[in-house]
Short mmCIF file of C-alpha atoms in Angstrom, two decimals:
data_model
loop_
_atom_site.label_atom_id
_atom_site.label_comp_id
_atom_site.label_asym_id
_atom_site.label_seq_id
_atom_site.Cartn_x
_atom_site.Cartn_y
_atom_site.Cartn_z
CA UNK A 1 0.91 153.16 192.29
CA UNK A 2 1.16 156.93 191.64
CA UNK A 3 -2.07 159.10 191.01
CA UNK A 4 -3.16 160.65 187.66
CA UNK A 5 -2.05 164.65 187.25
CA UNK A 6 -4.98 166.57 186.99
CA UNK A 7 -6.01 168.46 183.87
CA UNK A 8 -7.79 170.89 182.07
CA UNK A 9 -9.25 169.74 178.77
CA UNK A 10 -9.79 172.53 176.35
CA UNK A 11 -11.93 171.22 172.77
CA UNK A 12 -11.55 173.30 169.77
CA UNK A 13 -8.37 174.45 170.81
CA UNK A 14 -6.86 175.30 167.93
CA UNK A 15 -8.42 179.15 167.12
CA UNK A 16 -10.52 181.86 168.48
CA UNK A 17 -11.81 181.90 171.48
CA UNK A 18 -10.52 178.13 172.13
CA UNK A 19 -6.77 179.48 172.01
CA UNK A 20 -8.30 182.21 173.94
CA UNK A 21 -8.90 179.74 177.10
CA UNK A 22 -5.81 177.56 176.49
CA UNK A 23 -4.16 180.38 177.32
CA UNK A 24 -6.18 182.25 180.11
CA UNK A 25 -5.81 178.39 181.99
CA UNK A 26 -2.07 178.20 180.96
CA UNK A 27 -1.44 181.72 182.79
CA UNK A 28 -3.77 180.56 185.74
CA UNK A 29 -1.09 177.56 186.31
CA UNK A 30 -3.25 174.60 184.63
CA UNK A 31 -1.63 171.64 182.62
CA UNK A 32 -3.84 171.19 179.53
CA UNK A 33 -5.01 168.85 177.20
CA UNK A 34 -5.80 170.58 173.70
CA UNK A 35 -8.01 169.06 171.16
CA UNK A 36 -9.23 169.77 167.55
CA UNK A 37 -8.70 168.47 164.48
CA UNK A 38 -5.82 170.73 163.17
CA UNK A 39 -2.68 169.36 164.65
CA UNK A 40 -0.47 171.98 162.90
CA UNK A 41 -2.04 174.55 165.16
CA UNK A 42 -2.05 172.69 168.55
CA UNK A 43 1.03 171.95 168.12
CA UNK A 44 2.09 175.66 167.90
CA UNK A 45 0.12 176.58 170.53
CA UNK A 46 1.18 173.60 172.61
CA UNK A 47 4.69 174.91 171.91
CA UNK A 48 3.62 178.50 172.61
CA UNK A 49 2.59 177.75 176.64
CA UNK A 50 5.07 175.58 177.01
CA UNK A 51 7.95 178.52 175.84
CA UNK A 52 6.54 180.22 178.82
CA UNK A 53 7.97 177.54 181.71
CA UNK A 54 4.79 175.92 181.63
CA UNK A 55 4.43 172.00 181.22
CA UNK A 56 3.49 171.53 177.35
CA UNK A 57 0.07 170.49 176.88
CA UNK A 58 -1.53 167.02 175.71
CA UNK A 59 -2.42 167.46 172.14
CA UNK A 60 -4.90 165.64 171.23
CA UNK A 61 -6.19 165.75 167.08
CA UNK A 62 -9.51 164.50 166.83
CA UNK A 63 -12.78 165.43 165.62
CA UNK A 64 -15.59 165.31 168.27
CA UNK A 65 -18.87 163.67 166.40
CA UNK A 66 -16.53 160.56 165.62
CA UNK A 67 -18.10 157.90 167.74
CA UNK A 68 -16.03 156.75 171.12
CA UNK A 69 -14.72 160.56 171.85
CA UNK A 70 -14.73 160.74 175.55
CA UNK A 71 -12.95 157.22 175.85
CA UNK A 72 -10.79 158.09 173.37
CA UNK A 73 -9.54 160.77 175.71
CA UNK A 74 -9.62 159.08 178.91
CA UNK A 75 -7.12 156.72 177.19
CA UNK A 76 -4.72 158.79 176.01
CA UNK A 77 -5.14 160.94 178.97
CA UNK A 78 -4.97 158.03 181.04
CA UNK A 79 -1.67 156.70 179.07
CA UNK A 80 0.21 159.67 179.83
CA UNK A 81 -1.23 159.34 183.75
CA UNK A 82 -3.38 162.15 183.73
CA UNK A 83 -7.31 162.85 184.15
CA UNK A 84 -9.60 165.82 183.82
CA UNK A 85 -9.82 168.33 186.67
CA UNK A 86 -11.81 170.60 184.16
CA UNK A 87 -13.54 170.58 181.17
CA UNK A 88 -13.60 173.19 179.02
CA UNK A 89 -16.16 172.38 175.72
CA UNK A 90 -15.74 175.10 173.27
CA UNK A 91 -15.56 173.06 170.05
CA UNK A 92 -18.61 174.57 167.91
CA UNK A 93 -19.74 176.06 164.44
CA UNK A 94 -22.82 178.10 162.94
CA UNK A 95 -24.25 178.04 159.80
CA UNK A 96 -25.80 181.29 158.22
CA UNK A 97 -29.27 181.00 156.02
CA UNK A 98 -32.83 179.28 156.24
CA UNK A 99 -32.80 176.30 157.76
CA UNK A 100 -34.68 175.01 155.17
CA UNK A 101 -32.78 175.99 152.22
CA UNK A 102 -29.17 174.87 154.14
CA UNK A 103 -27.50 171.46 153.30
CA UNK A 104 -29.25 169.28 155.68
CA UNK A 105 -26.48 166.78 156.48
CA UNK A 106 -24.20 170.08 157.52
CA UNK A 107 -27.41 170.94 159.88
CA UNK A 108 -26.77 167.76 161.49
CA UNK A 109 -23.73 167.68 161.91
CA UNK A 110 -23.15 171.10 163.66
CA UNK A 111 -26.14 169.23 166.04
CA UNK A 112 -23.89 166.43 166.44
CA UNK A 113 -20.86 168.87 167.39
CA UNK A 114 -22.45 171.64 168.86
CA UNK A 115 -24.74 169.15 170.83
CA UNK A 116 -23.91 165.58 171.04
CA UNK A 117 -20.61 165.98 171.51
CA UNK A 118 -20.86 168.29 173.93
CA UNK A 119 -22.97 166.65 176.48
CA UNK A 120 -20.80 163.06 176.07
CA UNK A 121 -17.78 165.66 177.44
CA UNK A 122 -19.96 167.07 180.40
CA UNK A 123 -20.60 163.97 181.65
CA UNK A 124 -17.99 161.46 180.76
CA UNK A 125 -15.59 162.78 183.20
CA UNK A 126 -17.95 163.57 186.29
CA UNK A 127 -16.68 161.69 188.72
CA UNK A 128 -12.88 162.95 188.12
CA UNK A 129 -14.27 166.36 187.92
CA UNK A 130 -15.78 165.73 191.73
CA UNK A 131 -12.54 164.11 193.08
CA UNK A 132 -9.93 167.57 192.42
CA UNK A 133 -13.60 169.84 192.99
CA UNK A 134 -12.98 170.98 189.78
CA UNK A 135 -15.20 172.46 186.90
CA UNK A 136 -16.77 172.16 183.72
CA UNK A 137 -17.18 175.60 181.22
CA UNK A 138 -19.65 175.17 178.34
CA UNK A 139 -19.65 177.52 175.30
CA UNK A 140 -22.84 178.97 174.48
CA UNK A 141 -23.47 181.86 173.36
CA UNK A 142 -26.07 185.18 173.45
CA UNK A 143 -28.60 183.18 170.56
CA UNK A 144 -29.28 180.64 173.30
CA UNK A 145 -31.68 183.40 175.09
CA UNK A 146 -33.55 183.76 171.48
CA UNK A 147 -35.00 182.17 168.37
CA UNK A 148 -32.84 182.76 165.25
CA UNK A 149 -34.94 182.68 162.20
CA UNK A 150 -32.15 183.14 159.48
CA UNK A 151 -30.02 180.52 162.18
CA UNK A 152 -32.59 178.82 163.37
CA UNK A 153 -30.55 175.21 164.28
CA UNK A 154 -27.29 177.20 165.61
CA UNK A 155 -29.39 179.11 168.10
CA UNK A 156 -31.31 176.16 169.03
CA UNK A 157 -28.20 173.98 169.95
CA UNK A 158 -27.11 177.15 171.81
CA UNK A 159 -30.10 177.47 173.72
CA UNK A 160 -29.90 173.49 174.48
CA UNK A 161 -26.65 174.03 175.95
CA UNK A 162 -27.70 176.81 178.23
CA UNK A 163 -30.20 175.09 179.55
CA UNK A 164 -28.72 171.42 180.05
CA UNK A 165 -25.70 173.61 181.53
CA UNK A 166 -27.92 175.61 183.85
CA UNK A 167 -29.63 172.07 185.01
CA UNK A 168 -26.11 170.74 185.58
CA UNK A 169 -24.97 173.48 188.08
CA UNK A 170 -27.22 172.68 190.16
CA UNK A 171 -27.20 168.51 189.78
CA UNK A 172 -23.38 168.74 189.90
CA UNK A 173 -23.18 171.48 192.88
CA UNK A 174 -23.58 169.12 195.94
CA UNK A 175 -20.48 167.41 194.74
CA UNK A 176 -18.07 169.76 194.73
CA UNK A 177 -18.01 170.68 190.25
CA UNK A 178 -18.26 174.19 189.40
CA UNK A 179 -20.15 174.74 186.62
CA UNK A 180 -21.06 177.21 183.85
CA UNK A 181 -22.07 178.27 180.71
CA UNK A 182 -20.23 181.25 178.93
CA UNK A 183 -22.76 183.13 176.42
CA UNK A 184 -20.50 185.56 174.87
CA UNK A 185 -21.97 188.34 171.90
CA UNK A 186 -20.15 188.41 168.50
CA UNK A 187 -16.48 187.66 168.37
CA UNK A 188 -14.47 188.31 165.46
CA UNK A 189 -12.76 184.96 164.92
CA UNK A 190 -12.79 182.47 162.39
CA UNK A 191 -15.73 180.95 163.67
CA UNK A 192 -17.94 183.67 161.54
CA UNK A 193 -16.38 181.90 158.32
CA UNK A 194 -17.48 179.19 159.10
CA UNK A 195 -20.54 180.56 159.28
CA UNK A 196 -20.12 182.35 156.02
CA UNK A 197 -20.73 186.46 158.03
CA UNK A 198 -18.24 188.39 156.08
CA UNK A 199 -17.35 191.86 158.26
CA UNK A 200 -19.56 194.13 157.26
CA UNK A 201 -22.89 191.54 157.94
CA UNK A 202 -21.38 191.41 161.75
CA UNK A 203 -23.29 192.66 164.75
CA UNK A 204 -23.10 196.43 165.96
CA UNK A 205 -19.35 196.54 167.75
CA UNK A 206 -21.08 197.95 170.63
CA UNK A 207 -22.11 194.26 171.24
CA UNK A 208 -18.48 193.07 169.61
CA UNK A 209 -15.91 191.64 172.42
CA UNK A 210 -12.21 190.39 171.78
CA UNK A 211 -11.53 186.56 172.51
CA UNK A 212 -9.41 187.40 175.26
CA UNK A 213 -12.19 188.84 177.15
CA UNK A 214 -14.37 186.82 176.44
CA UNK A 215 -11.92 183.91 178.10
CA UNK A 216 -10.92 186.07 181.01
CA UNK A 217 -14.48 186.64 181.61
CA UNK A 218 -15.19 182.53 181.19
CA UNK A 219 -12.21 182.08 183.54
CA UNK A 220 -12.85 184.17 186.35
CA UNK A 221 -16.99 183.67 185.92
CA UNK A 222 -16.07 179.87 186.60
CA UNK A 223 -13.54 180.21 189.21
CA UNK A 224 -16.09 182.61 191.34
CA UNK A 225 -18.97 179.92 191.01
CA UNK A 226 -20.87 181.50 188.61
CA UNK A 227 -23.97 179.90 186.72
CA UNK A 228 -24.21 181.84 183.49
CA UNK A 229 -21.56 184.60 181.91
CA UNK A 230 -22.18 186.87 179.77
CA UNK A 231 -19.48 189.06 178.98
CA UNK A 232 -20.08 192.64 178.85
CA UNK A 233 -22.48 195.13 180.90
CA UNK A 234 -24.52 195.95 177.49
CA UNK A 235 -24.78 192.25 176.48
CA UNK A 236 -26.49 191.10 179.93
CA UNK A 237 -28.82 194.03 179.55
CA UNK A 238 -29.86 192.43 176.52
CA UNK A 239 -30.25 188.93 178.07
CA UNK A 240 -32.23 190.50 180.61
CA UNK A 241 -34.71 192.41 178.25
CA UNK A 242 -35.34 189.59 175.76
CA UNK A 243 -36.95 187.90 179.00
CA UNK A 244 -39.60 190.42 179.74
CA UNK A 245 -40.01 191.43 175.95
CA UNK A 246 -43.18 189.84 174.12
CA UNK A 247 -41.54 186.79 172.03
CA UNK A 248 -43.32 187.61 168.61
CA UNK A 249 -41.15 191.20 169.11
CA UNK A 250 -37.89 188.86 169.47
CA UNK A 251 -38.84 187.16 166.43
CA UNK A 252 -39.23 190.33 164.38
CA UNK A 253 -36.51 192.09 165.11
CA UNK A 254 -33.78 188.54 164.83
CA UNK A 255 -35.80 188.42 161.22
CA UNK A 256 -34.96 191.28 160.13
CA UNK A 257 -31.23 191.43 161.89
CA UNK A 258 -30.71 187.82 159.81
CA UNK A 259 -32.05 189.65 156.60
CA UNK A 260 -29.85 192.50 156.82
CA UNK A 261 -26.49 189.72 157.35
CA UNK A 262 -27.80 188.41 154.16
CA UNK A 263 -28.27 191.32 152.01
CA UNK A 264 -24.74 192.44 153.47
CA UNK A 265 -22.92 188.93 152.63
CA UNK A 266 -24.56 189.28 148.99
CA UNK A 267 -22.76 192.88 148.14
#
């Protein structure tokens, strides 16, 4: 019986950081399984990677909030003679606006994707990750270090991702599994459009990074055994400062910043 071949699973691989992460892993010799809802984009990325001489990635078109996602992924990979060596949980979205004013169902969908689906995929393939001494990279955000009035539910989901992944780093390290959380600052991608942000409402350029820069930092941080990866010196400094600045000042600053964003949206 032929042993399954190791593969890297990348979710949210149809745009932004997900595409950049897929390219970085492929460039370093990883065979990929690309997961997202937009089939045309996944196939375009798979063709692009195959054109470099790499094996064409497996394309899995699915909505990760659907029940049984992990089982379905496992079955598709098994049918292709593969199993995960690395899992990259990048799928997620955010929403700008007061939690009490935004559509409740949409916010609960965000929790389903950013928290529940990420948790399911983080735990579903632990045995195969251990077999290959592979790893898990969860994409969080600098938002995970802060309270977020004006994006309260999104910030809370990223706080979960940060806490959960740091804990898994300790739990799974004895099994030879590298676990890291990637916490970028603002990245100009479709994520901002989905959240309802216009370019003029983005953060200052000193905090903004390209998806390619973030993906490279995430890959090398994971392979280096790091627990928490915050790309960029200024952003690292901010995540350190928020640990020592009184919480009420952090809340006030974020509230002021989000109010300015909402004002920018209306102009």
